[in-house]
Amino acid sequence: GFPSDKRLEGFDYRHQTTITKRQVSALLDFAFLDNRENLVFIGPPGVGKTHLAIGIGQKAIEAGYRVLFRNALDLVEELELAEMKGELKKTLHKLAKVDALVIDELGYLPMSRQARYALFQLINRFYEHRSLIITTNKDFTSWGEFFHDDNVAVPIVDRIIHHSHLYLLGGESYRLKQKTLS
Ligand code: ADP
Ligand code: MG
């Protein structure tokens, strides 16, 4: 379900200098998947978070792992729908069959209380059992705000960052750079 074909080979580390090729290559032994650790790419729009998540996901698939890609809003919608049908457990079980679930763009838009609760269930299900690869524009200090400081914010953040590799990406947007070149 990757939205586009992004290869690690096409990632330009001269443009994106806040992560190194060495750091990315170190992940490609997939020990993080075997150890059920998470990857979290944090940063503003256009800095390559989704590109890296897809690129690493592609490599994992080539290495024989099962990887699923979901936009955060689509995922939450899917979970809420399942919840309404009384099938949340079944849906979570199905999702947790993969080695890694990519959740793209977590935190971009506000979520309802039910949505946050459903997301919490998913994160709980994956915790120390499967890996999450998350891209987000929110650093963890503002996640409390994003989750409206309700009871799930702290446990969600706690479970995500425990056993995880965090990458804070910065720099200017690659999209904007392309624009100014053309
Ligand atoms: P983000 O998810 O951080 O908003 P994307 O990963 O979607 O950004 O990147 C935006 C576009 O720019 C994509 O087409 C992506 O392939 C490209 N891009 C971003 N950073 C790089 C890079 N360092 N090298 C090559 N392409 C890049
Ligand atoms: Mg993105």
GROMACS .gro file of N, CA and C in nm, residues 14-176:
model
  489
   14ARG      N    1   2.293   1.484   0.045
   14ARG     CA    2   2.356   1.616   0.037
   14ARG      C    3   2.251   1.723   0.063
   15HIS      N    4   2.126   1.691   0.026
   15HIS     CA    5   2.019   1.786   0.058
   15HIS      C    6   1.976   1.770   0.203
   16GLN      N    7   1.957   1.645   0.245
   16GLN     CA    8   1.910   1.618   0.382
   16GLN      C    9   2.030   1.579   0.468
   17THR      N   10   2.083   1.677   0.540
   17THR     CA   11   2.206   1.652   0.615
   17THR      C   12   2.180   1.624   0.763
   18THR      N   13   2.052   1.624   0.803
   18THR     CA   14   2.025   1.600   0.945
   18THR      C   15   2.009   1.451   0.975
   19ILE      N   16   2.021   1.368   0.870
   19ILE     CA   17   2.031   1.223   0.890
   19ILE      C   18   2.140   1.176   0.794
   20THR      N   19   2.219   1.079   0.835
   20THR     CA   20   2.328   1.036   0.748
   20THR      C   21   2.295   0.902   0.683
   21LYS      N   22   2.362   0.876   0.573
   21LYS     CA   23   2.345   0.749   0.503
   21LYS      C   24   2.385   0.635   0.597
   22ARG      N   25   2.486   0.661   0.677
   22ARG     CA   26   2.532   0.560   0.772
   22ARG      C   27   2.419   0.524   0.872
   23GLN      N   28   2.348   0.625   0.920
   23GLN     CA   29   2.237   0.600   1.014
   23GLN      C   30   2.128   0.516   0.950
   24VAL      N   31   2.096   0.548   0.824
   24VAL     CA   32   1.990   0.475   0.755
   24VAL      C   33   2.037   0.333   0.722
   25SER      N   34   2.160   0.322   0.672
   25SER     CA   35   2.213   0.191   0.636
   25SER      C   36   2.220   0.098   0.757
   26ALA      N   37   2.245   0.157   0.874
   26ALA     CA   38   2.256   0.076   0.996
   26ALA      C   39   2.124   0.004   1.027
   27LEU      N   40   2.014   0.057   0.971
   27LEU     CA   41   1.883  -0.004   0.999
   27LEU      C   42   1.857  -0.125   0.909
   28LEU      N   43   1.937  -0.136   0.802
   28LEU     CA   44   1.903  -0.232   0.698
   28LEU      C   45   1.945  -0.377   0.728
   29ASP      N   46   1.998  -0.398   0.849
   29ASP     CA   47   2.013  -0.538   0.893
   29ASP      C   48   1.882  -0.584   0.957
   30PHE      N   49   1.791  -0.490   0.973
   30PHE     CA   50   1.655  -0.514   1.024
   30PHE      C   51   1.651  -0.573   1.165
   31ALA      N   52   1.759  -0.550   1.240
   31ALA     CA   53   1.757  -0.589   1.381
   31ALA      C   54   1.643  -0.517   1.453
   32PHE      N   55   1.613  -0.394   1.407
   32PHE     CA   56   1.503  -0.321   1.475
   32PHE      C   57   1.370  -0.394   1.460
   33LEU      N   58   1.353  -0.464   1.347
   33LEU     CA   59   1.230  -0.542   1.330
   33LEU      C   60   1.233  -0.668   1.417
   34ASP      N   61   1.349  -0.733   1.417
   34ASP     CA   62   1.361  -0.855   1.497
   34ASP      C   63   1.343  -0.824   1.646
   35ASN      N   64   1.387  -0.705   1.686
   35ASN     CA   65   1.375  -0.666   1.828
   35ASN      C   66   1.246  -0.591   1.860
   36ARG      N   67   1.158  -0.580   1.763
   36ARG     CA   68   1.030  -0.511   1.781
   36ARG      C   69   1.047  -0.366   1.826
   37GLU      N   70   1.147  -0.301   1.765
   37GLU     CA   71   1.168  -0.160   1.795
   37GLU      C   72   1.099  -0.073   1.690
   38ASN      N   73   1.074   0.052   1.728
   38ASN     CA   74   1.005   0.146   1.639
   38ASN      C   75   1.102   0.246   1.578
   39LEU      N   76   1.064   0.298   1.462
   39LEU     CA   77   1.137   0.412   1.405
   39LEU      C   78   1.041   0.530   1.405
   40VAL      N   79   1.091   0.645   1.443
   40VAL     CA   80   1.008   0.765   1.441
   40VAL      C   81   1.084   0.876   1.370
   41PHE      N   82   1.026   0.923   1.260
   41PHE     CA   83   1.085   1.035   1.186
   41PHE      C   84   1.002   1.160   1.216
   42ILE      N   85   1.067   1.257   1.278
   42ILE     CA   86   0.998   1.378   1.321
   42ILE      C   87   1.055   1.497   1.243
   43GLY      N   88   0.967   1.583   1.194
   43GLY     CA   89   1.019   1.702   1.127
   43GLY      C   90   0.911   1.774   1.048
   44PRO      N   91   0.944   1.892   0.998
   44PRO     CA   92   0.848   1.972   0.921
   44PRO      C   93   0.820   1.908   0.784
   45PRO      N   94   0.725   1.961   0.708
   45PRO     CA   95   0.691   1.903   0.577
   45PRO      C   96   0.806   1.909   0.477
   46GLY      N   97   0.813   1.805   0.396
   46GLY     CA   98   0.903   1.808   0.281
   46GLY      C   99   1.048   1.770   0.307
   47VAL      N  100   1.078   1.725   0.429
   47VAL     CA  101   1.218   1.697   0.461
   47VAL      C  102   1.257   1.551   0.436
   48GLY      N  103   1.162   1.470   0.386
   48GLY     CA  104   1.197   1.333   0.345
   48GLY      C  105   1.151   1.224   0.441
   49LYS      N  106   1.063   1.255   0.532
   49LYS     CA  107   1.019   1.155   0.631
   49LYS      C  108   0.948   1.037   0.564
   50THR      N  109   0.853   1.069   0.477
   50THR     CA  110   0.776   0.963   0.411
   50THR      C  111   0.866   0.885   0.313
   51HIS      N  112   0.952   0.957   0.245
   51HIS     CA  113   1.046   0.892   0.152
   51HIS      C  114   1.129   0.787   0.226
   52LEU      N  115   1.182   0.824   0.342
   52LEU     CA  116   1.264   0.730   0.419
   52LEU      C  117   1.181   0.612   0.470
   53ALA      N  118   1.060   0.642   0.517
   53ALA     CA  119   0.974   0.535   0.569
   53ALA      C  120   0.941   0.434   0.460
   54ILE      N  121   0.910   0.485   0.340
   54ILE     CA  122   0.878   0.394   0.229
   54ILE      C  123   1.004   0.319   0.184
   55GLY      N  124   1.114   0.392   0.173
   55GLY     CA  125   1.240   0.331   0.128
   55GLY      C  126   1.284   0.218   0.220
   56ILE      N  127   1.275   0.240   0.348
   56ILE     CA  128   1.313   0.137   0.445
   56ILE      C  129   1.212   0.021   0.440
   57GLY      N  130   1.085   0.057   0.425
   57GLY     CA  131   0.980  -0.044   0.413
   57GLY      C  132   1.002  -0.134   0.292
   58GLN      N  133   1.038  -0.073   0.179
   58GLN     CA  134   1.064  -0.151   0.056
   58GLN      C  135   1.178  -0.250   0.078
   59LYS      N  136   1.284  -0.200   0.141
   59LYS     CA  137   1.401  -0.285   0.167
   59LYS      C  138   1.364  -0.401   0.260
   60ALA      N  139   1.280  -0.371   0.357
   60ALA     CA  140   1.239  -0.476   0.452
   60ALA      C  141   1.160  -0.585   0.379
   61ILE      N  142   1.073  -0.542   0.287
   61ILE     CA  143   0.995  -0.639   0.209
   61ILE      C  144   1.089  -0.725   0.125
   62GLU      N  145   1.186  -0.660   0.063
   62GLU     CA  146   1.283  -0.734  -0.017
   62GLU      C  147   1.360  -0.836   0.067
   63ALA      N  148   1.377  -0.802   0.196
   63ALA     CA  149   1.448  -0.893   0.287
   63ALA      C  150   1.355  -1.000   0.345
   64GLY      N  151   1.227  -0.998   0.303
   64GLY     CA  152   1.135  -1.103   0.344
   64GLY      C  153   1.043  -1.069   0.460
   65TYR      N  154   1.045  -0.943   0.503
   65TYR     CA  155   0.954  -0.901   0.612
   65TYR      C  156   0.822  -0.855   0.552
   66ARG      N  157   0.719  -0.856   0.637
   66ARG     CA  158   0.589  -0.807   0.593
   66ARG      C  159   0.571  -0.664   0.647
   67VAL      N  160   0.539  -0.576   0.555
   67VAL     CA  161   0.526  -0.434   0.593
   67VAL      C  162   0.396  -0.380   0.535
   68LEU      N  163   0.326  -0.304   0.616
   68LEU     CA  164   0.201  -0.244   0.571
   68LEU      C  165   0.215  -0.092   0.586
   69PHE      N  166   0.161  -0.018   0.489
   69PHE     CA  167   0.168   0.128   0.494
   69PHE      C  168   0.028   0.184   0.511
   70ARG      N  169   0.012   0.274   0.607
   70ARG     CA  170  -0.116   0.342   0.623
   70ARG      C  171  -0.093   0.489   0.654
   71ASN      N  172  -0.171   0.572   0.588
   71ASN     CA  173  -0.178   0.710   0.632
   71ASN      C  174  -0.251   0.711   0.768
   72ALA      N  175  -0.206   0.794   0.860
   72ALA     CA  176  -0.262   0.791   0.995
   72ALA      C  177  -0.414   0.810   0.996
   73LEU      N  178  -0.463   0.902   0.914
   73LEU     CA  179  -0.607   0.928   0.915
   73LEU      C  180  -0.687   0.810   0.861
   74ASP      N  181  -0.634   0.748   0.754
   74ASP     CA  182  -0.700   0.630   0.698
   74ASP      C  183  -0.701   0.517   0.800
   75LEU      N  184  -0.590   0.502   0.868
   75LEU     CA  185  -0.577   0.396   0.968
   75LEU      C  186  -0.680   0.415   1.079
   76VAL      N  187  -0.688   0.538   1.127
   76VAL     CA  188  -0.778   0.566   1.238
   76VAL      C  189  -0.923   0.547   1.195
   77GLU      N  190  -0.951   0.587   1.070
   77GLU     CA  191  -1.086   0.569   1.017
   77GLU      C  192  -1.121   0.420   1.012
   78GLU      N  193  -1.025   0.343   0.966
   78GLU     CA  194  -1.042   0.197   0.958
   78GLU      C  195  -1.068   0.138   1.097
   79LEU      N  196  -0.994   0.186   1.195
   79LEU     CA  197  -1.010   0.135   1.332
   79LEU      C  198  -1.144   0.175   1.391
   80GLU      N  199  -1.184   0.300   1.365
   80GLU     CA  200  -1.312   0.348   1.418
   80GLU      C  201  -1.429   0.270   1.359
   81LEU      N  202  -1.418   0.244   1.230
   81LEU     CA  203  -1.522   0.168   1.161
   81LEU      C  204  -1.532   0.028   1.220
   82ALA      N  205  -1.416  -0.031   1.241
   82ALA     CA  206  -1.411  -0.165   1.300
   82ALA      C  207  -1.473  -0.164   1.440
   83GLU      N  208  -1.440  -0.062   1.515
   83GLU     CA  209  -1.494  -0.047   1.651
   83GLU      C  210  -1.647  -0.043   1.647
   84MET      N  211  -1.700   0.037   1.553
   84MET     CA  212  -1.845   0.051   1.542
   84MET      C  213  -1.911  -0.082   1.508
   85LYS      N  214  -1.839  -0.163   1.429
   85LYS     CA  215  -1.895  -0.293   1.390
   85LYS      C  216  -1.865  -0.400   1.495
   86GLY      N  217  -1.800  -0.359   1.603
   86GLY     CA  218  -1.762  -0.456   1.706
   86GLY      C  219  -1.651  -0.549   1.660
   87GLU      N  220  -1.571  -0.501   1.563
   87GLU     CA  221  -1.466  -0.587   1.507
   87GLU      C  222  -1.325  -0.533   1.530
   88LEU      N  223  -1.311  -0.447   1.630
   88LEU     CA  224  -1.180  -0.386   1.650
   88LEU      C  225  -1.073  -0.491   1.680
   89LYS      N  226  -1.106  -0.584   1.765
   89LYS     CA  227  -1.010  -0.690   1.802
   89LYS      C  228  -0.961  -0.764   1.678
   90LYS      N  229  -1.059  -0.800   1.594
   90LYS     CA  230  -1.028  -0.875   1.473
   90LYS      C  231  -0.938  -0.793   1.380
   91THR      N  232  -0.971  -0.666   1.365
   91THR     CA  233  -0.892  -0.578   1.279
   91THR      C  234  -0.750  -0.560   1.334
   92LEU      N  235  -0.738  -0.543   1.464
   92LEU     CA  236  -0.606  -0.528   1.525
   92LEU      C  237  -0.524  -0.655   1.505
   93HIS      N  238  -0.590  -0.767   1.519
   93HIS     CA  239  -0.524  -0.896   1.501
   93HIS      C  240  -0.468  -0.907   1.358
   94LYS      N  241  -0.551  -0.865   1.263
   94LYS     CA  242  -0.511  -0.870   1.122
   94LYS      C  243  -0.392  -0.778   1.096
   95LEU      N  244  -0.400  -0.655   1.148
   95LEU     CA  245  -0.291  -0.559   1.128
   95LEU      C  246  -0.161  -0.608   1.192
   96ALA      N  247  -0.174  -0.674   1.305
   96ALA     CA  248  -0.054  -0.716   1.380
   96ALA      C  249   0.011  -0.841   1.320
   97LYS      N  250  -0.039  -0.885   1.204
   97LYS     CA  251   0.028  -0.998   1.137
   97LYS      C  252   0.155  -0.953   1.067
   98VAL      N  253   0.165  -0.822   1.042
   98VAL     CA  254   0.285  -0.774   0.973
   98VAL      C  255   0.399  -0.756   1.072
   99ASP      N  256   0.520  -0.746   1.017
   99ASP     CA  257   0.636  -0.718   1.103
   99ASP      C  258   0.642  -0.570   1.137
  100ALA      N  259   0.602  -0.487   1.040
  100ALA     CA  260   0.606  -0.343   1.064
  100ALA      C  261   0.487  -0.275   0.999
  101LEU      N  262   0.432  -0.182   1.073
  101LEU     CA  263   0.325  -0.097   1.019
  101LEU      C  264   0.379   0.045   1.010
  102VAL      N  265   0.374   0.100   0.889
  102VAL     CA  266   0.413   0.240   0.872
  102VAL      C  267   0.289   0.324   0.899
  103ILE      N  268   0.298   0.417   0.992
  103ILE     CA  269   0.190   0.514   1.015
  103ILE      C  270   0.243   0.649   0.970
  104ASP      N  271   0.191   0.693   0.856
  104ASP     CA  272   0.242   0.816   0.795
  104ASP      C  273   0.158   0.936   0.838
  105GLU      N  274   0.226   1.043   0.872
  105GLU     CA  275   0.161   1.171   0.906
  105GLU      C  276   0.077   1.165   1.032
  106LEU      N  277   0.129   1.102   1.133
  106LEU     CA  278   0.060   1.102   1.261
  106LEU      C  279   0.070   1.241   1.323
  107GLY      N  280  -0.044   1.293   1.365
  107GLY     CA  281  -0.041   1.421   1.436
  107GLY      C  282  -0.068   1.543   1.351
  108TYR      N  283  -0.096   1.524   1.221
  108TYR     CA  284  -0.119   1.641   1.134
  108TYR      C  285  -0.255   1.705   1.161
  109LEU      N  286  -0.354   1.620   1.184
  109LEU     CA  287  -0.488   1.674   1.206
  109LEU      C  288  -0.543   1.621   1.338
  110PRO      N  289  -0.630   1.699   1.401
  110PRO     CA  290  -0.686   1.652   1.528
  110PRO      C  291  -0.772   1.527   1.510
  111MET      N  292  -0.784   1.450   1.616
  111MET     CA  293  -0.863   1.327   1.612
  111MET      C  294  -0.970   1.331   1.720
  112SER      N  295  -1.078   1.261   1.693
  112SER     CA  296  -1.184   1.253   1.793
  112SER      C  297  -1.139   1.166   1.909
  113ARG      N  298  -1.214   1.171   2.017
  113ARG     CA  299  -1.182   1.091   2.135
  113ARG      C  300  -1.183   0.941   2.101
  114GLN      N  301  -1.284   0.897   2.025
  114GLN     CA  302  -1.290   0.755   1.985
  114GLN      C  303  -1.168   0.717   1.902
  115ALA      N  304  -1.130   0.810   1.814
  115ALA     CA  305  -1.015   0.783   1.727
  115ALA      C  306  -0.889   0.765   1.810
  116ARG      N  307  -0.872   0.852   1.908
  116ARG     CA  308  -0.752   0.844   1.992
  116ARG      C  309  -0.752   0.714   2.071
  117TYR      N  310  -0.870   0.675   2.114
  117TYR     CA  311  -0.880   0.551   2.191
  117TYR      C  312  -0.847   0.430   2.103
  118ALA      N  313  -0.900   0.432   1.979
  118ALA     CA  314  -0.873   0.322   1.886
  118ALA      C  315  -0.723   0.315   1.854
  119LEU      N  316  -0.663   0.431   1.838
  119LEU     CA  317  -0.519   0.436   1.810
  119LEU      C  318  -0.440   0.381   1.927
  120PHE      N  319  -0.486   0.413   2.045
  120PHE     CA  320  -0.419   0.362   2.164
  120PHE      C  321  -0.424   0.209   2.168
  121GLN      N  322  -0.538   0.154   2.130
  121GLN     CA  323  -0.552   0.007   2.126
  121GLN      C  324  -0.449  -0.053   2.030
  122LEU      N  325  -0.434   0.013   1.916
  122LEU     CA  326  -0.340  -0.038   1.816
  122LEU      C  327  -0.197  -0.032   1.870
  123ILE      N  328  -0.163   0.080   1.929
  123ILE     CA  329  -0.026   0.098   1.977
  123ILE      C  330   0.004  -0.001   2.088
  124ASN      N  331  -0.095  -0.027   2.170
  124ASN     CA  332  -0.084  -0.128   2.274
  124ASN      C  333  -0.059  -0.267   2.216
  125ARG      N  334  -0.134  -0.295   2.110
  125ARG     CA  335  -0.126  -0.427   2.045
  125ARG      C  336   0.013  -0.448   1.986
  126PHE      N  337   0.071  -0.340   1.934
  126PHE     CA  338   0.202  -0.351   1.869
  126PHE      C  339   0.317  -0.347   1.968
  127TYR      N  340   0.293  -0.291   2.083
  127TYR     CA  341   0.400  -0.266   2.180
  127TYR      C  342   0.476  -0.394   2.214
  128GLU      N  343   0.606  -0.393   2.189
  128GLU     CA  344   0.696  -0.506   2.214
  128GLU      C  345   0.656  -0.633   2.139
  129HIS      N  346   0.576  -0.618   2.036
  129HIS     CA  347   0.526  -0.733   1.962
  129HIS      C  348   0.552  -0.717   1.813
  130ARG      N  349   0.531  -0.596   1.765
  130ARG     CA  350   0.556  -0.560   1.626
  130ARG      C  351   0.618  -0.422   1.622
  131SER      N  352   0.674  -0.386   1.505
  131SER     CA  353   0.737  -0.254   1.494
  131SER      C  354   0.644  -0.153   1.429
  132LEU      N  355   0.657  -0.030   1.471
  132LEU     CA  356   0.588   0.081   1.405
  132LEU      C  357   0.694   0.171   1.342
  133ILE      N  358   0.664   0.218   1.223
  133ILE     CA  359   0.749   0.319   1.160
  133ILE      C  360   0.660   0.441   1.143
  134ILE      N  361   0.690   0.544   1.220
  134ILE     CA  362   0.600   0.659   1.228
  134ILE      C  363   0.664   0.783   1.168
  135THR      N  364   0.588   0.856   1.088
  135THR     CA  365   0.633   0.989   1.048
  135THR      C  366   0.538   1.089   1.111
  136THR      N  367   0.594   1.198   1.159
  136THR     CA  368   0.512   1.297   1.228
  136THR      C  369   0.575   1.435   1.222
  137ASN      N  370   0.491   1.535   1.227
  137ASN     CA  371   0.542   1.673   1.234
  137ASN      C  372   0.547   1.722   1.377
  138LYS      N  373   0.503   1.637   1.469
  138LYS     CA  374   0.496   1.679   1.609
  138LYS      C  375   0.610   1.616   1.688
  139ASP      N  376   0.680   1.698   1.763
  139ASP     CA  377   0.774   1.635   1.854
  139ASP      C  378   0.694   1.596   1.978
  140PHE      N  379   0.752   1.511   2.057
  140PHE     CA  380   0.672   1.448   2.161
  140PHE      C  381   0.622   1.545   2.268
  141THR      N  382   0.690   1.658   2.279
  141THR     CA  383   0.645   1.753   2.380
  141THR      C  384   0.508   1.811   2.345
  142SER      N  385   0.473   1.812   2.215
  142SER     CA  386   0.342   1.869   2.180
  142SER      C  387   0.236   1.760   2.159
  143TRP      N  388   0.272   1.636   2.187
  143TRP     CA  389   0.174   1.528   2.167
  143TRP      C  390   0.063   1.531   2.271
  144GLY      N  391   0.095   1.577   2.389
  144GLY     CA  392  -0.007   1.590   2.493
  144GLY      C  393  -0.118   1.680   2.443
  145GLU      N  394  -0.076   1.790   2.379
  145GLU     CA  395  -0.169   1.886   2.322
  145GLU      C  396  -0.252   1.821   2.211
  146PHE      N  397  -0.181   1.748   2.123
  146PHE     CA  398  -0.247   1.684   2.010
  146PHE      C  399  -0.354   1.586   2.058
  147PHE      N  400  -0.321   1.514   2.164
  147PHE     CA  401  -0.419   1.418   2.216
  147PHE      C  402  -0.511   1.482   2.320
  148HIS      N  403  -0.512   1.616   2.321
  148HIS     CA  404  -0.598   1.693   2.412
  148HIS      C  405  -0.573   1.658   2.558
  149ASP      N  406  -0.450   1.621   2.585
  149ASP     CA  407  -0.412   1.592   2.723
  149ASP      C  408  -0.503   1.489   2.791
  150ASP      N  409  -0.569   1.407   2.713
  150ASP     CA  410  -0.653   1.311   2.783
  150ASP      C  411  -0.570   1.190   2.826
  151ASN      N  412  -0.637   1.094   2.884
  151ASN     CA  413  -0.563   0.987   2.951
  151ASN      C  414  -0.475   0.904   2.860
  152VAL      N  415  -0.504   0.906   2.729
  152VAL     CA  416  -0.426   0.818   2.642
  152VAL      C  417  -0.295   0.880   2.593
  153ALA      N  418  -0.282   1.014   2.604
  153ALA     CA  419  -0.163   1.079   2.548
  153ALA      C  420  -0.034   1.024   2.607
  154VAL      N  421  -0.026   1.024   2.737
  154VAL     CA  422   0.098   0.980   2.802
  154VAL      C  423   0.131   0.833   2.772
  155PRO      N  424   0.036   0.741   2.791
  155PRO     CA  425   0.069   0.602   2.757
  155PRO      C  426   0.100   0.579   2.610
  156ILE      N  427   0.038   0.653   2.520
  156ILE     CA  428   0.069   0.635   2.377
  156ILE      C  429   0.214   0.675   2.351
  157VAL      N  430   0.249   0.795   2.396
  157VAL     CA  431   0.385   0.845   2.373
  157VAL      C  432   0.487   0.753   2.440
  158ASP      N  433   0.454   0.713   2.560
  158ASP     CA  434   0.541   0.626   2.637
  158ASP      C  435   0.571   0.495   2.562
  159ARG      N  436   0.469   0.433   2.510
  159ARG     CA  437   0.487   0.306   2.440
  159ARG      C  438   0.557   0.323   2.307
  160ILE      N  439   0.532   0.436   2.241
  160ILE     CA  440   0.599   0.457   2.113
  160ILE      C  441   0.748   0.482   2.134
  161ILE      N  442   0.782   0.566   2.231
  161ILE     CA  443   0.925   0.601   2.240
  161ILE      C  444   1.010   0.499   2.315
  162HIS      N  445   0.944   0.415   2.396
  162HIS     CA  446   1.018   0.309   2.461
  162HIS      C  447   1.062   0.213   2.349
  163HIS      N  448   1.186   0.170   2.345
  163HIS     CA  449   1.239   0.089   2.235
  163HIS      C  450   1.220   0.155   2.100
  164SER      N  451   1.262   0.280   2.087
  164SER     CA  452   1.250   0.333   1.951
  164SER      C  453   1.370   0.417   1.911
  165HIS      N  454   1.387   0.425   1.780
  165HIS     CA  455   1.494   0.506   1.722
  165HIS      C  456   1.428   0.634   1.673
  166LEU      N  457   1.468   0.745   1.729
  166LEU     CA  458   1.408   0.873   1.691
  166LEU      C  459   1.502   0.949   1.597
  167TYR      N  460   1.447   1.002   1.492
  167TYR     CA  461   1.526   1.083   1.399
  167TYR      C  462   1.458   1.218   1.383
  168LEU      N  463   1.526   1.321   1.428
  168LEU     CA  464   1.473   1.457   1.416
  168LEU      C  465   1.528   1.516   1.287
  169LEU      N  466   1.443   1.530   1.189
  169LEU     CA  467   1.488   1.583   1.060
  169LEU      C  468   1.459   1.731   1.052
  170GLY      N  469   1.553   1.802   0.994
  170GLY     CA  470   1.534   1.946   0.976
  170GLY      C  471   1.569   1.985   0.835
  171GLY      N  472   1.599   2.110   0.818
  171GLY     CA  473   1.639   2.160   0.686
  171GLY      C  474   1.520   2.212   0.608
  172GLU      N  475   1.549   2.254   0.485
  172GLU     CA  476   1.439   2.311   0.406
  172GLU      C  477   1.367   2.201   0.328
  173SER      N  478   1.244   2.233   0.292
  173SER     CA  479   1.161   2.136   0.220
  173SER      C  480   1.220   2.105   0.082
  174TYR      N  481   1.227   1.977   0.051
  174TYR     CA  482   1.275   1.933  -0.080
  174TYR      C  483   1.177   1.978  -0.189
  175ARG      N  484   1.050   1.980  -0.153
  175ARG     CA  485   0.948   2.024  -0.251
  175ARG      C  486   0.973   2.170  -0.288
  176LEU      N  487   1.001   2.253  -0.187
  176LEU     CA  488   1.024   2.394  -0.213
  176LEU      C  489   1.152   2.413  -0.295
   0.00000   0.00000   0.00000
